[in-house]
C-alpha cells in the first residue's frame, strides 16, 4: 500500500511512498503498517480488516517457523549465562558501561560521574566528574535527559587506553560532544580530552535523548543521538501522537517533530 503525496503537503518520498507491506523474513513473516494514527481509525471497517489481514498473515495459520532459512545469529540460550550482582544501591542514573580487559568496569552516570568498579577489590569509586548540563535551567517541569549519555572503550584499549564519552558540556553553546580520554590504572585524565564530534542540540525540551556508543567489527565508531522529541500529545492540536513519532514541523513546535534530529553518526 502506498501514499499519494499529491494529496497532502510536506511529502518527500516521491512517486513511490510505501505505507504498509508484508514479506517473508528468516523463515518467518513480517507485517508493517504506518496507518492508525487516530482513535477513529480503529472504528473503520476497512482499517480493521487491514489489521486483521496482517495478523493472519503473520500467524500463517499457525505454521511452524522454517529455521533452515534463518540467516541471522541465534541468541544464546538463557542458561548459558548467570547473573552476578557486583554492586547494589550505589548508582544514580547510570547510562552506559565498558568492561575493561582486566574485568574492571567503567560506568557513566548522567549527572557527570565516571565510576570505576574494581574487579579485584570489588569496590566502587568515582574516577572523574565531568561538568555537564543535566537539568533544565529555564523551563520548569521538564525532565532534561542530557548529561553523560554514552561511554565505550577503544577496540585497541589494551594498547592505547582511550575511553570514548558522549556528553552535554555546560555553557551557552547548546551542543552534545563526543570526545575521548586517556584512562589507565584508576587515572581518568580529563586533561587528555580529544574532541571528535560536536552535534547541535535543543535543550530545555523533552525527550528521547540518545547517546550510546558502539564499535563495529571493522572498528568504525557508531553514535546514536536520539530524536530529542516528546511522544506525548501536543496541547491545543487537532492531531494526537498516541505513542507514534510526532511529525509537527511548524515553527515553534520543534520538540514535536522527530524527523529533525534522529540519526546515527559514524566516524
Coordinates of C-alpha atoms in Angstrom, one line a residue:
X1 CA 0.0 0.0 0.0
X2 CA 1.4 3.4 -1.0
X3 CA 0.6 7.0 -0.3
X4 CA -0.3 9.6 -2.9
X5 CA 1.8 12.5 -2.0
X6 CA -0.2 14.9 -4.2
X7 CA -3.0 14.7 -1.6
X8 CA -1.1 16.3 1.2
X9 CA 1.7 18.8 1.9
X10 CA 5.3 18.0 3.0
X11 CA 5.8 14.7 1.2
X12 CA 9.4 14.0 0.4
X13 CA 9.5 10.3 -0.7
X14 CA 8.4 10.9 -4.4
X15 CA 6.1 8.8 -6.5
X16 CA 6.7 5.6 -4.6
X17 CA 5.9 6.0 -0.9
X18 CA 5.2 2.7 0.8
X19 CA 3.0 2.9 3.9
X20 CA 2.1 -0.8 4.5
X21 CA 3.7 -4.1 3.4
X22 CA 4.4 -7.7 4.3
X23 CA 7.3 -10.1 3.5
X24 CA 8.9 -13.4 4.5
X25 CA 11.9 -13.0 6.7
X26 CA 14.3 -15.6 8.0
X27 CA 11.7 -18.3 7.7
X28 CA 9.0 -16.2 9.4
X29 CA 6.6 -13.5 8.3
X30 CA 6.7 -9.7 8.9
X31 CA 3.8 -7.2 8.5
X32 CA 4.1 -3.4 8.8
X33 CA 1.5 -0.6 8.6
X34 CA 2.0 3.1 9.1
X35 CA -1.7 3.8 9.4
X36 CA -3.7 4.0 12.6
X37 CA -2.6 7.4 14.0
X38 CA -6.1 8.4 15.1
X39 CA -8.5 6.8 17.5
X40 CA -11.2 7.0 14.8
X41 CA -9.1 4.6 12.6
X42 CA -9.9 1.7 14.9
X43 CA -13.7 2.1 14.3
X44 CA -13.3 2.0 10.5
X45 CA -14.3 -1.4 8.9
X46 CA -11.7 -1.3 6.1
X47 CA -8.8 -0.4 8.5
X48 CA -9.8 -3.2 10.9
X49 CA -9.8 -5.6 8.0
X50 CA -6.4 -4.3 7.1
X51 CA -5.0 -5.0 10.6
X52 CA -6.7 -8.4 10.8
X53 CA -5.2 -9.4 7.4
X54 CA -1.8 -8.5 8.6
X55 CA -2.2 -10.5 11.8
X56 CA -3.5 -13.5 9.9
X57 CA -0.5 -13.4 7.5
X58 CA 2.0 -13.1 10.4
X59 CA 0.4 -16.0 12.2
X60 CA 0.5 -18.0 9.0
X61 CA -2.3 -20.4 10.1
X62 CA 0.0 -21.4 13.0
X63 CA 2.6 -22.7 10.6
X64 CA 5.9 -23.7 12.2
X65 CA 8.8 -21.4 11.5
X66 CA 11.4 -22.7 9.0
X67 CA 14.6 -22.3 10.9
X68 CA 16.6 -23.6 7.9
X69 CA 16.0 -20.2 6.2
X70 CA 17.4 -18.2 9.2
X71 CA 20.5 -16.2 8.3
X72 CA 20.8 -14.0 11.5
X73 CA 22.6 -15.3 14.5
X74 CA 20.6 -17.3 17.0
X75 CA 20.8 -15.7 20.5
X76 CA 22.5 -17.9 23.1
X77 CA 20.2 -19.9 25.5
X78 CA 19.4 -18.1 28.7
X79 CA 21.0 -20.9 30.8
X80 CA 24.4 -20.1 29.2
X81 CA 24.6 -17.0 31.5
X82 CA 24.5 -16.5 35.2
X83 CA 23.5 -13.2 36.9
X84 CA 26.1 -11.9 39.5
X85 CA 25.4 -8.7 41.4
X86 CA 28.6 -6.7 41.6
X87 CA 27.3 -3.7 43.3
X88 CA 23.9 -2.6 44.5
X89 CA 22.3 0.6 45.7
X90 CA 25.3 2.8 44.9
X91 CA 24.4 4.1 41.5
X92 CA 22.4 7.2 40.5
X93 CA 21.2 7.3 36.8
X94 CA 23.9 5.1 35.2
X95 CA 23.8 5.3 31.4
X96 CA 26.4 3.1 29.9
X97 CA 29.4 0.9 30.9
X98 CA 32.5 -0.5 29.4
X99 CA 34.2 -3.8 30.6
X100 CA 38.0 -3.4 30.5
X101 CA 40.4 -6.2 29.7
X102 CA 41.1 -6.9 33.4
X103 CA 37.4 -7.1 34.1
X104 CA 37.3 -3.7 35.8
X105 CA 34.2 -1.8 34.7
X106 CA 33.8 1.9 33.9
X107 CA 30.3 3.3 34.4
X108 CA 29.0 6.6 33.2
X109 CA 26.3 8.4 35.2
X110 CA 24.1 11.0 33.7
X111 CA 25.0 13.8 36.0
X112 CA 28.7 13.7 35.1
X113 CA 30.3 11.0 37.2
X114 CA 32.6 8.4 35.7
X115 CA 32.7 5.5 38.2
X116 CA 35.1 2.5 38.4
X117 CA 34.2 -0.9 39.7
X118 CA 37.4 -2.6 40.7
X119 CA 37.2 -6.3 39.9
X120 CA 40.0 -7.3 42.4
X121 CA 38.8 -5.3 45.4
X122 CA 35.0 -5.4 44.5
X123 CA 34.9 -1.7 45.4
X124 CA 33.3 1.2 43.6
X125 CA 34.8 4.7 43.3
X126 CA 34.4 7.9 41.3
X127 CA 37.4 8.5 39.0
X128 CA 36.2 11.6 37.2
X129 CA 33.4 14.2 37.3
X130 CA 32.6 16.0 34.0
X131 CA 30.9 19.4 34.1
X132 CA 27.6 18.6 32.2
X133 CA 24.2 20.1 31.5
X134 CA 21.7 17.6 33.1
X135 CA 18.9 19.8 34.3
X136 CA 16.8 22.4 32.6
X137 CA 17.7 25.9 33.8
X138 CA 14.8 28.0 32.5
X139 CA 11.9 25.6 31.8
X140 CA 10.0 24.3 34.9
X141 CA 8.5 20.8 34.8
X142 CA 10.7 19.5 32.0
X143 CA 12.9 16.4 32.6
X144 CA 16.1 17.1 30.7
X145 CA 17.8 13.9 29.5
X146 CA 21.2 15.3 28.7
X147 CA 24.4 14.8 30.7
X148 CA 26.8 11.9 30.2
X149 CA 24.9 9.8 27.7
X150 CA 27.4 7.3 26.4
X151 CA 30.7 5.6 27.2
X152 CA 32.8 3.0 25.4
X153 CA 36.4 1.7 25.3
X154 CA 38.5 1.8 22.2
X155 CA 38.8 -1.6 20.4
X156 CA 42.5 -1.4 21.0
X157 CA 42.2 -0.2 24.6
X158 CA 44.7 -2.6 25.9
X159 CA 47.4 -0.7 23.9
X160 CA 46.1 2.9 23.6
X161 CA 43.9 3.3 26.8
X162 CA 41.4 5.5 25.0
X163 CA 37.9 5.8 26.5
X164 CA 35.1 7.5 24.4
X165 CA 32.5 9.6 26.1
X166 CA 29.4 11.4 24.7
X167 CA 28.2 14.2 26.9
X168 CA 26.5 17.6 27.1
X169 CA 29.0 20.2 28.3
X170 CA 27.7 23.2 30.3
X171 CA 27.8 26.6 28.7
X172 CA 25.8 28.9 26.4
X173 CA 26.6 26.7 23.3
X174 CA 23.9 24.0 23.0
X175 CA 25.8 21.0 21.8
X176 CA 26.5 17.4 22.7
X177 CA 30.1 16.3 22.4
X178 CA 31.9 13.1 21.5
X179 CA 35.4 13.0 23.0
X180 CA 38.0 10.5 24.0
X181 CA 40.1 10.5 27.2
X182 CA 43.1 8.5 28.4
X183 CA 42.3 6.1 31.2
X184 CA 44.7 3.7 32.9
X185 CA 45.3 2.2 36.4
X186 CA 42.5 4.2 38.0
X187 CA 43.5 7.5 36.5
X188 CA 40.9 9.1 34.2
X189 CA 42.9 12.0 32.6
X190 CA 40.3 14.8 31.8
X191 CA 43.2 16.9 30.5
X192 CA 43.8 14.4 27.7
X193 CA 40.5 15.1 26.1
X194 CA 40.4 15.0 22.3
X195 CA 37.1 16.3 20.8
X196 CA 35.9 14.2 17.9
X197 CA 32.4 15.5 17.1
X198 CA 30.0 18.2 18.3
X199 CA 26.3 17.9 17.5
X200 CA 23.8 20.8 17.8
X201 CA 21.1 20.1 20.4
X202 CA 17.9 21.7 21.5
X203 CA 17.9 22.0 25.3
X204 CA 15.1 22.9 27.7
X205 CA 12.8 20.4 26.0
X206 CA 12.0 16.7 26.3
X207 CA 12.6 13.8 25.4
X208 CA 14.4 10.8 23.8
X209 CA 18.0 12.0 24.0
X210 CA 20.2 9.1 22.8
X211 CA 23.9 8.7 23.1
X212 CA 25.0 5.0 23.1
X213 CA 28.4 4.4 21.6
X214 CA 29.4 1.2 19.8
X215 CA 32.3 -0.1 17.6
X216 CA 31.7 -2.4 14.6
X217 CA 33.9 -5.3 13.7
X218 CA 35.9 -3.1 11.4
X219 CA 36.5 -0.5 14.2
X220 CA 34.0 2.1 12.9
X221 CA 32.5 4.1 15.7
X222 CA 28.8 4.5 15.8
X223 CA 26.9 7.0 17.9
X224 CA 23.1 7.1 18.3
X225 CA 21.8 10.6 19.0
X226 CA 18.0 10.0 19.6
X227 CA 15.3 12.3 18.3
X228 CA 15.0 14.7 21.3
X229 CA 11.2 14.8 20.8
X230 CA 8.3 14.2 23.1
X231 CA 6.0 11.2 22.4
X232 CA 3.1 12.8 24.3
X233 CA 0.1 14.6 22.8
X234 CA 0.6 18.2 22.0
X235 CA -1.8 20.7 23.7
X236 CA -4.3 22.6 21.5
X237 CA -3.5 20.5 18.5
X238 CA -6.1 18.6 16.4
X239 CA -3.9 15.5 15.8
X240 CA -2.7 13.2 18.5
X241 CA 0.5 11.2 18.8
X242 CA -0.6 8.3 21.0
X243 CA 2.9 6.8 21.0
X244 CA 3.7 7.4 17.3
X245 CA 6.6 9.6 16.2
X246 CA 5.5 13.3 16.3
X247 CA 5.8 15.0 12.9
X248 CA 4.7 18.6 13.5
X249 CA 7.2 20.7 11.6
X250 CA 5.5 24.1 12.1
X251 CA 7.7 26.8 13.6
X252 CA 7.8 26.8 17.4
X253 CA 6.9 23.1 17.7
X254 CA 10.4 21.6 17.3
X255 CA 10.0 19.2 20.1
X256 CA 7.1 17.6 18.3
X257 CA 9.0 16.8 15.1
X258 CA 11.1 13.6 15.4
X259 CA 12.4 14.0 11.8
X260 CA 14.7 16.9 12.6
X261 CA 17.5 15.2 14.6
X262 CA 17.3 11.4 14.9
X263 CA 20.3 9.8 13.3
X264 CA 23.4 7.6 13.8
X265 CA 26.8 9.3 13.5
X266 CA 29.7 7.2 12.2
X267 CA 33.3 8.1 12.4

